[in-house]
Short mmCIF file of C-alpha atoms in Angstrom, two decimals:
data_model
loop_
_atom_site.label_atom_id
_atom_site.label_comp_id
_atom_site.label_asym_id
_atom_site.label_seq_id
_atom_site.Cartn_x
_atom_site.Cartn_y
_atom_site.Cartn_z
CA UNK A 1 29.41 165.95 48.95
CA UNK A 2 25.38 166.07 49.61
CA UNK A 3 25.41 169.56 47.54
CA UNK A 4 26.80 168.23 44.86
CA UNK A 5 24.15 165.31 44.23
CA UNK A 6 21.87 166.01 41.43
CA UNK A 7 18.92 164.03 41.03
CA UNK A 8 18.28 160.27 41.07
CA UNK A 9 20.40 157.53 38.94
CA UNK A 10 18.14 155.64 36.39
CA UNK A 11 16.88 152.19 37.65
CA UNK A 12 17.55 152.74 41.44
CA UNK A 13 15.97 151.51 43.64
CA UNK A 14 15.56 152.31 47.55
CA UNK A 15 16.45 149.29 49.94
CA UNK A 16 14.18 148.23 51.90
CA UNK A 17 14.64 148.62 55.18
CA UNK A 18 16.13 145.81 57.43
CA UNK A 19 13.41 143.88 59.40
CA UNK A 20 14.92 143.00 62.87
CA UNK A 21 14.85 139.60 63.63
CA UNK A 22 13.77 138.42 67.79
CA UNK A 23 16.17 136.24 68.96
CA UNK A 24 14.56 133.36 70.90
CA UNK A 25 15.61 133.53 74.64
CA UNK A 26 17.09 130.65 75.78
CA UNK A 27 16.25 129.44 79.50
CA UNK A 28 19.09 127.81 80.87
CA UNK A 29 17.83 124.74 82.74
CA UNK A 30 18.38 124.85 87.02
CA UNK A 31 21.33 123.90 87.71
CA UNK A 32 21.73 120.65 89.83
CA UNK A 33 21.88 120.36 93.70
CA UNK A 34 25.26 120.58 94.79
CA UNK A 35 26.58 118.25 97.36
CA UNK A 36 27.24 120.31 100.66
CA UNK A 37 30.36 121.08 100.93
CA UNK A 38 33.06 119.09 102.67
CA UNK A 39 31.43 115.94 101.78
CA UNK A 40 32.61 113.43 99.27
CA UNK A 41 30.28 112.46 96.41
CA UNK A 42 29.22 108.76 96.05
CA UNK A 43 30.91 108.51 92.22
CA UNK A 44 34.14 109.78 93.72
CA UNK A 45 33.64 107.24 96.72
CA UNK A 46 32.76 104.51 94.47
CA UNK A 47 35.64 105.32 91.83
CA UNK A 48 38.40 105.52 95.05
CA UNK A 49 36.68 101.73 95.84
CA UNK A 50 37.19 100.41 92.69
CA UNK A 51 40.75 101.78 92.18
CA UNK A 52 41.52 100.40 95.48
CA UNK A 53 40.48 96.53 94.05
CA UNK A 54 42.45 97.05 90.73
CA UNK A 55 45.67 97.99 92.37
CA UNK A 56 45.27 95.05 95.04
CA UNK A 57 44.55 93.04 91.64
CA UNK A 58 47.83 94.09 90.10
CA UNK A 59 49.83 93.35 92.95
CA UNK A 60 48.41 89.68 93.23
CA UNK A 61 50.44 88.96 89.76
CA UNK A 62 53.90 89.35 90.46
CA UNK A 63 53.88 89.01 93.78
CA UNK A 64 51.93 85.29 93.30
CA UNK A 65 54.63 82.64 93.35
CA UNK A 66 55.47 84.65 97.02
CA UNK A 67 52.10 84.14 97.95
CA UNK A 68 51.76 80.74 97.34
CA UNK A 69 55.02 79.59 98.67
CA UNK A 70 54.07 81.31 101.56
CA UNK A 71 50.63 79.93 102.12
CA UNK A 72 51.49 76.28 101.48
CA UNK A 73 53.98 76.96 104.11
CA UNK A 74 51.61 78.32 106.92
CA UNK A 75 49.24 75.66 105.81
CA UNK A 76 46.58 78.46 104.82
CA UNK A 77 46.22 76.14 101.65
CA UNK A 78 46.96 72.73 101.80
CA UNK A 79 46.12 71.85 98.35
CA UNK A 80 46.21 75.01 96.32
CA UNK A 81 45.18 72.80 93.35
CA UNK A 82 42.07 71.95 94.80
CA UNK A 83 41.09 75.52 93.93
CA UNK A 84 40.97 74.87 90.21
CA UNK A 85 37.80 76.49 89.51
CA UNK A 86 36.12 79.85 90.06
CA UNK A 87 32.25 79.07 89.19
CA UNK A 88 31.77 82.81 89.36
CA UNK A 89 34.53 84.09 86.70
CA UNK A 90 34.38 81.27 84.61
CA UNK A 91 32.61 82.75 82.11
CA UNK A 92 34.51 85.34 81.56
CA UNK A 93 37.65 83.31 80.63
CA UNK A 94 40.05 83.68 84.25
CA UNK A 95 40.47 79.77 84.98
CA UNK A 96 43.32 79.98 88.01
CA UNK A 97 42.07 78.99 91.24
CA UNK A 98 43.60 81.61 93.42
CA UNK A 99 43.51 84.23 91.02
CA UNK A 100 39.77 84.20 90.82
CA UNK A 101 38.85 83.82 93.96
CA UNK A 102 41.21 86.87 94.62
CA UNK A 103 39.08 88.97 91.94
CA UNK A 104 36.07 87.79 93.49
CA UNK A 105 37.04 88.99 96.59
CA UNK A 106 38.04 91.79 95.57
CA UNK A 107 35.14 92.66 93.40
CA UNK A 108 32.89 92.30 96.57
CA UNK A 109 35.57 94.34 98.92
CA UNK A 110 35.02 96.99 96.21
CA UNK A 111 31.41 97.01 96.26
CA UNK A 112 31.01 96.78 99.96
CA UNK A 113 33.35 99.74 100.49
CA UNK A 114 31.71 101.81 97.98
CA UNK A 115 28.22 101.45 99.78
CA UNK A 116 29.42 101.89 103.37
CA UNK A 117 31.74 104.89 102.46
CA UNK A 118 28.44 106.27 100.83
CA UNK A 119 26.14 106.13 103.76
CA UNK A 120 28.97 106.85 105.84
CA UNK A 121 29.37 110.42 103.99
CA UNK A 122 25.88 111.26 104.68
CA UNK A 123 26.33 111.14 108.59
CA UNK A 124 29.44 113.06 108.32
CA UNK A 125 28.20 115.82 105.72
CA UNK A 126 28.94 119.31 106.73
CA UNK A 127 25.85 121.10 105.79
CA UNK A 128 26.83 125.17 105.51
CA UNK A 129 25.30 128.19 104.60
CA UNK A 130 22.84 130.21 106.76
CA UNK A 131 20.40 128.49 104.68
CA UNK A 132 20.71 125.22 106.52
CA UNK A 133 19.56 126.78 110.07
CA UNK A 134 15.68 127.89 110.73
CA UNK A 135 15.27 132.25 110.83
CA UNK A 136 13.94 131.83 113.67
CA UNK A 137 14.59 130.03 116.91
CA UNK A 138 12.53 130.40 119.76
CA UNK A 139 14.74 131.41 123.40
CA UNK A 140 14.09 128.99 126.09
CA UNK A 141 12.10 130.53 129.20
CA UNK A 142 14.03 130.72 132.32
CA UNK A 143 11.72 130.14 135.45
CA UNK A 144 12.12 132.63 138.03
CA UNK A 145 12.12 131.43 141.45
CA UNK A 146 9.69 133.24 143.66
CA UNK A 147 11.16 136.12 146.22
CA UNK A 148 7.82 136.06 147.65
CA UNK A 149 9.22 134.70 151.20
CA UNK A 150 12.53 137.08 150.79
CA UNK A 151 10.70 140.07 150.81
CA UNK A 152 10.93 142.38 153.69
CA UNK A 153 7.45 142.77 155.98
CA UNK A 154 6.66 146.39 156.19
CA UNK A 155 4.97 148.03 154.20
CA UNK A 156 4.07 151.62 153.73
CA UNK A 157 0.51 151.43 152.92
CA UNK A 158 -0.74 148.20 154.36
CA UNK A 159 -1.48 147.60 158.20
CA UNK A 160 0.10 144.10 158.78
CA UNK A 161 -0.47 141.44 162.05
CA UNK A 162 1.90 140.17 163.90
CA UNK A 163 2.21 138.49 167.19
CA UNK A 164 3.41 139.10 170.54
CA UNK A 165 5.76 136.41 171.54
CA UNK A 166 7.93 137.83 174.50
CA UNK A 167 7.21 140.69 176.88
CA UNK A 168 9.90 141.96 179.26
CA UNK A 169 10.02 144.89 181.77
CA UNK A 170 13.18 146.70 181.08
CA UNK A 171 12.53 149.25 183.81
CA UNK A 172 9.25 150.86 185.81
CA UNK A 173 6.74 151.44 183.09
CA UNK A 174 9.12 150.41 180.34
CA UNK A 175 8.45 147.36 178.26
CA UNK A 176 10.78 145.59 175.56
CA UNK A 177 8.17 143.73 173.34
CA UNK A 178 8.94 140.83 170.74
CA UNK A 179 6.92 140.37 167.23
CA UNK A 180 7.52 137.51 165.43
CA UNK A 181 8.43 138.15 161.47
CA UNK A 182 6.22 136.06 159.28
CA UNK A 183 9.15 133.47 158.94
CA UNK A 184 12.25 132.96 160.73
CA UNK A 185 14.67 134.51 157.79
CA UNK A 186 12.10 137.61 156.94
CA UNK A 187 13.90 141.28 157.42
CA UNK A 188 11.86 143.96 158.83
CA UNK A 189 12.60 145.92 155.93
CA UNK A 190 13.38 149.35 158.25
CA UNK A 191 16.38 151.74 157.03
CA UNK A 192 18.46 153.05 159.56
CA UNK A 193 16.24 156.47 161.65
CA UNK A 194 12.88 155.16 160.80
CA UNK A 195 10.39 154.26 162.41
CA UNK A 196 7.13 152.32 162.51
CA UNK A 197 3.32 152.92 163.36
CA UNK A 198 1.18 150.72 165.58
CA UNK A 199 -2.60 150.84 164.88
CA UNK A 200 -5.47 149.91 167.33
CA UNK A 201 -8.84 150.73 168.49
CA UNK A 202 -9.98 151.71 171.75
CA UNK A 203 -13.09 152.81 172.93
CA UNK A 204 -14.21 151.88 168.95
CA UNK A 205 -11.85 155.06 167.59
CA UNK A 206 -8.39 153.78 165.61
CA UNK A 207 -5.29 155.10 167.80
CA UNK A 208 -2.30 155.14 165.98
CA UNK A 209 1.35 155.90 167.59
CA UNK A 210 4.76 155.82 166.28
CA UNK A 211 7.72 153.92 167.51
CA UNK A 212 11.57 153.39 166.33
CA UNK A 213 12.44 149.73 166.30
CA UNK A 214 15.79 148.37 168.56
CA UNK A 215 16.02 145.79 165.79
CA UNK A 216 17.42 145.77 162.49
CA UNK A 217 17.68 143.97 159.41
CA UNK A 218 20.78 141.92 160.54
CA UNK A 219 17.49 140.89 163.13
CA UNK A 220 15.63 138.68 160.87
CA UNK A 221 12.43 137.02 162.26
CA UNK A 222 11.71 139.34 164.97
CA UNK A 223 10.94 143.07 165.36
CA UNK A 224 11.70 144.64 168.99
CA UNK A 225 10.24 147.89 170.15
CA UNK A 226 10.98 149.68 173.55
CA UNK A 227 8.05 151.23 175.01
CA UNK A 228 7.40 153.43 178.14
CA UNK A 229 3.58 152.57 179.71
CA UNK A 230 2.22 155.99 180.21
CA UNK A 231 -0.51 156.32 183.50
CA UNK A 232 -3.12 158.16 180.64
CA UNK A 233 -1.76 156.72 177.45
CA UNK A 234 -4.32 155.27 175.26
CA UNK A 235 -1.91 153.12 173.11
CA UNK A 236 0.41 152.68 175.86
CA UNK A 237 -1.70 151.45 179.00
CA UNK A 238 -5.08 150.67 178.25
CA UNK A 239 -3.47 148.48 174.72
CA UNK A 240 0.17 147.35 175.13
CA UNK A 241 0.49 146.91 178.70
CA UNK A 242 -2.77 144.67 178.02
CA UNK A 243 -1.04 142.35 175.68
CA UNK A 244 -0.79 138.44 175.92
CA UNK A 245 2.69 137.14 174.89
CA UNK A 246 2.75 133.66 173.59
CA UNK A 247 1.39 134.56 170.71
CA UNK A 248 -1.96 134.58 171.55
CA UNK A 249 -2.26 138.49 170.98
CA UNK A 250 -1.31 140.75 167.53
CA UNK A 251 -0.25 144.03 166.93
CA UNK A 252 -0.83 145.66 163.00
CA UNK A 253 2.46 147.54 162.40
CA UNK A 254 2.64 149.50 158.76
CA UNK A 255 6.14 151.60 157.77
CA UNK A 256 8.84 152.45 157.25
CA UNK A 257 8.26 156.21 158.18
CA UNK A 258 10.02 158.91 158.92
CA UNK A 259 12.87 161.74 157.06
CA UNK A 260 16.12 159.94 158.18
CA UNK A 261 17.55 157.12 156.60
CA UNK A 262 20.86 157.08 158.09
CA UNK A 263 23.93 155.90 155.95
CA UNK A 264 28.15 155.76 155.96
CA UNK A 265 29.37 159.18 155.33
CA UNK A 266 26.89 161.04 156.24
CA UNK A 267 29.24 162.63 158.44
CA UNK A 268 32.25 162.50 160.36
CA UNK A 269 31.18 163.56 163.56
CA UNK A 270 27.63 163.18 165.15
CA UNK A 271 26.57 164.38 168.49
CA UNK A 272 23.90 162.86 170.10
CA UNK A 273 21.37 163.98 173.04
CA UNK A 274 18.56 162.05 173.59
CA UNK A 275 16.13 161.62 176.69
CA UNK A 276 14.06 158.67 178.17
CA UNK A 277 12.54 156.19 175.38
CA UNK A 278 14.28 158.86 172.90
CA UNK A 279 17.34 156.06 173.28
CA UNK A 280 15.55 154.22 170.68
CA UNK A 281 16.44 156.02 167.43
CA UNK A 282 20.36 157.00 168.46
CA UNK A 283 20.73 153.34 169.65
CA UNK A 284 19.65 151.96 165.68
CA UNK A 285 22.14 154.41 164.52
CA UNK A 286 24.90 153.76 166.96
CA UNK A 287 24.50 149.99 166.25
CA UNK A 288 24.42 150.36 162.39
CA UNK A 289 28.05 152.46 162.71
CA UNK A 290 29.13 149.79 165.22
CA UNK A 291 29.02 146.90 162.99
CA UNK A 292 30.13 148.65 160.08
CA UNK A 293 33.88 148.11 159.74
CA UNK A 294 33.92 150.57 157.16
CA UNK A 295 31.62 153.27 158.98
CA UNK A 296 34.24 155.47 160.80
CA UNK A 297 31.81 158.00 162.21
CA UNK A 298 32.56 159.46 165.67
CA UNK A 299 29.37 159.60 167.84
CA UNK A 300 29.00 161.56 171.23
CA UNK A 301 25.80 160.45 172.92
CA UNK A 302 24.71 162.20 176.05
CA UNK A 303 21.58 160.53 177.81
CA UNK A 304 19.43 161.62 180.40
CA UNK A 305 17.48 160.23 182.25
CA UNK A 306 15.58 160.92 186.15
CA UNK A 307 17.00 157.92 188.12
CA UNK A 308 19.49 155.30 187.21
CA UNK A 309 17.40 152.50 186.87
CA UNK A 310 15.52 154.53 184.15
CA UNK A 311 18.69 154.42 182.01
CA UNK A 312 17.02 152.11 179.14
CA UNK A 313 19.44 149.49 176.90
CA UNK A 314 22.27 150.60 179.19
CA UNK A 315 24.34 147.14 179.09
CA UNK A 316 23.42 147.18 174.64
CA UNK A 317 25.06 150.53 174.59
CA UNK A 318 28.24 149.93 177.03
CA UNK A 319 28.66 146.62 174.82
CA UNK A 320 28.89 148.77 171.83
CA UNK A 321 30.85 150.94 173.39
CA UNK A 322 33.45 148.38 173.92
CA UNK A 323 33.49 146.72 171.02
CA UNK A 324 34.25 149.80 168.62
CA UNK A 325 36.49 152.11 170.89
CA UNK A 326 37.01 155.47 169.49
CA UNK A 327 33.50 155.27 167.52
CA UNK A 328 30.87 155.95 170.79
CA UNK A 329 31.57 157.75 173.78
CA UNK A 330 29.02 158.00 176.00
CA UNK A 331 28.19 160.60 178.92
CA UNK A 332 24.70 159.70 181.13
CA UNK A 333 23.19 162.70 182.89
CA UNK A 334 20.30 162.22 185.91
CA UNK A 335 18.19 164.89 187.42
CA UNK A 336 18.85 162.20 191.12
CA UNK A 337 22.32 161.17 191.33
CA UNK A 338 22.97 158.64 193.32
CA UNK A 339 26.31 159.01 195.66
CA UNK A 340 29.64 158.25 194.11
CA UNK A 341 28.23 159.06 190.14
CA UNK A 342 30.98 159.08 187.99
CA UNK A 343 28.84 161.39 185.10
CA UNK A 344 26.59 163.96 185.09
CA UNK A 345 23.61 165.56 187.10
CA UNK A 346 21.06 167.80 186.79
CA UNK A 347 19.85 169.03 183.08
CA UNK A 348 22.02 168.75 179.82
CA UNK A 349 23.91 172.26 180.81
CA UNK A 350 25.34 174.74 178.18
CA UNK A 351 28.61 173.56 179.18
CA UNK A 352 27.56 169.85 178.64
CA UNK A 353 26.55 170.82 175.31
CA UNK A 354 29.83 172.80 174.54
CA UNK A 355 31.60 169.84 176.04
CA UNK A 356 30.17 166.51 174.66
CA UNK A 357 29.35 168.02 171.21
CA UNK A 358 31.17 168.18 167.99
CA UNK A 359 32.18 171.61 166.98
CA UNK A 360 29.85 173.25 164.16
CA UNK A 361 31.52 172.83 160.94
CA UNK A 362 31.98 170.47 157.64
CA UNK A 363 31.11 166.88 158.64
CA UNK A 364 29.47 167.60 161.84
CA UNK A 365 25.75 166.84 162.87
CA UNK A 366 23.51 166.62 165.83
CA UNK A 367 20.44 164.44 166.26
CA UNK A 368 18.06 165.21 169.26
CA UNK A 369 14.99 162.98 170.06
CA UNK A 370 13.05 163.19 174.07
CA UNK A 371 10.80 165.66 175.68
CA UNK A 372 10.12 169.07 174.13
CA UNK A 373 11.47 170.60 176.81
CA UNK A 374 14.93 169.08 176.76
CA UNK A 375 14.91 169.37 172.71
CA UNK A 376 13.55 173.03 172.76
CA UNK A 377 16.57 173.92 174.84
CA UNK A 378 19.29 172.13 173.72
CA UNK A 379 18.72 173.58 169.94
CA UNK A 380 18.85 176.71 171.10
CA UNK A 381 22.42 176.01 172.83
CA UNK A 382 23.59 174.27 169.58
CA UNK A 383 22.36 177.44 167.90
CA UNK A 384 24.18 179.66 169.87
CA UNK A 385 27.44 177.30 169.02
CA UNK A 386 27.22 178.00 165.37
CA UNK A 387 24.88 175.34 164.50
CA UNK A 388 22.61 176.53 161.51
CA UNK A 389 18.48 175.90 163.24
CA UNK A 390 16.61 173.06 161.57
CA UNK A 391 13.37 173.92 160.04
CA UNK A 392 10.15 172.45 161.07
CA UNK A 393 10.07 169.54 159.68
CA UNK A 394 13.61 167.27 160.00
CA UNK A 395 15.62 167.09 156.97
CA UNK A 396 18.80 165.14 156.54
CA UNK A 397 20.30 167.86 155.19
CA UNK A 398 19.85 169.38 158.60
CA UNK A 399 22.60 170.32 160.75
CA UNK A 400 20.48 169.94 163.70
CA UNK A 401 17.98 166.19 162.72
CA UNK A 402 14.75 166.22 165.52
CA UNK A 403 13.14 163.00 165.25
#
């Protein structure tokens, strides 16, 4: 239709255009605290008080000839008459006795319950909402208790004292020597194989010497060490032969030390030769599989020694020996028999070897601690078994462990 508009009617005039007109915003006031929830309000607690004195209001009427029957014959009111006059209602036109003192009553019953029921509701409000609990709440601080005094003594970097309390002579030239842990309930702190270092100066040079403990952790407050006194040994004669027991002389011991650290199922089957004071590390191990229940190792030990009385911790081993049967056998060899020996003489023999050690294989090892001579050899018969040679320095992984 726009093409067919010609020109502009007579007397028209353009509207104006419509002015828009702001509509005033209208804050809506904040609305009003509500009570927390599961709590009455005090209108609702004062209207439930007041309904409570109208209905016991309503009741009094018909029920009142009842009532006063009944309390003229308990004697509650002996002259109901008497009670003519309610000074506090009679201004508003309720002239019976009873009756008004009833209201009256009842008008303070109702006001009394309204206010207690009120500041009853406030102790048993329900406040909800994670509003009504701080953001933040501090955790208490548990106090540790101190392991100072459970710790175990050695230590690998420190020298430490401790004193010689009992010396014993186990043999000629051997010595069993007692330390005294820092407390009676300290552990030594020494894993099964490892040994310890004793530190002392002579002649004004440090000496230092190495030494496998008897004792173990099930040992607590002492440390034993089994030591053969040497003619020419610095450490040995001219130190701990010297020592005072009693206490009144002290060692410095630092450890543990050493690559075997000797645990159940490491293998099935260990053989064992060891010579002189070399007892010491195959007699921690032999204990520590002893009292194990759970520790079903085999061990063959053979020992060898030059006389019989040189045979160190013979009764600790033959008690072992009888206390876990079919665990440790054990086979003593001497270079002097004496008549009527029931083992073995002479040096630990190839046949000895093939004998009283476990066949090479899965599950089988062989430690070896005692003279170089002894060790030297008896490698190269386990070699020549099938044994794989150990390397120079003892591994674990070794089937052949030197200490």
């Amino acid at each position: 239709m726009r093409e067919l508009c010609v020109g502009v009617l007579k007397g028209y005039k353009k509207p104006a255009p419509k002015r828009s007109v702001p509509i005033p915003r209208v804050v809506e006031p904040a609305a009003k605290a509500q009570p927390p929830s599961g709590s009455p309000s005090a209108k609702a607690l004062t209207a439930a008080a007041g309904v409570a004195a109208v209905l016991c209001t309503a009741a009094y009427y018909p029920l009142h000839p009842s009532i006063l029957k009944l309390s003229r014959g308990l004697g509650i009111f002996k002259d109901p008459k008497g009670l003519q006059t309610a000074h506090g209602l009679s201004h508003l036109g309720i002239t019976g006795g009873f009756p008004a003192g009833f209201l009256a009553a009842s008008a303070l019953t109702a006001i009394f319950a309204a206010a207690s029921l009120r500041q009853l509701s406030k102790l048993t409000q329900i406040h909800s909402g994670f509003t009504q609990y701080p953001p933040h709440k501090p955790s208490t601080k548990r106090r540790i208790r101190s392991s100072a005094n459970e710790r175990p003594f050695l230590n690998p970097q420190t020298y430490q004292r401790l004193p010689l309390i009992r010396k014993d002579t186990l043999a000629r030239g051997v010595l069993r020597l007692f330390f005294a842990l820092p407390t009676p309930t300290t552990t030594l702190g020494l894993p099964t194989g490892q040994h310890v270092s004793i530190r002392a100066v002579i002649d004004g040079k440090p000496v230092s010497r190495s030494y496998t403990p008897v004792s173990n952790d099930s040992d607590k407050g002492v440390l034993e060490l089994v030591v053969r006194v040497y003619p020419d040994g610095q450490l040995t004669s001219r130190y701990l032969a010297r020592l005072r027991d009693g206490g009144v002389d002290s060692v410095e011991f630092r450890g543990p030390k050493g690559a075997m650290r000797y645990h159940r199922g490491w293998a099935k089957r260990i053989g064992m030769v060891a010579g002189g004071t070399g007892i010491t590390p195959m007699y921690q191990v032999v204990r520590a599989i002893c009292e194990d229940p759970e520790d079903e190792t085999e061990v063959s030990l053979v020992y060898a020694n030059r006389r019989e009385e040189d045979i160190l911790l013979r009764e600790d081993l033959e008690a072992l020996a009888a206390r876990c049967p079919g665990k440790l056998s054990i086979w003593y060899m001497l270079d002097i028999a004496p008549e009527g020996w029931a083992y073995g003489a002479g040096f630990v023999s190839r046949e000895v070897v093939q004998d009283r050690m476990p066949q090479p294989g899965e599950g089988s090892k062989v430690m070896l601690c005692g003279p170089p001579g002894m060790v030297n050899a008896v490698k190269g018969l386990l070699t020549d078994m099938g044994y794989k040679a150990p390397g120079p320095a003892g591994k674990m992984e070794d089937d052949i462990f030197v200490f």
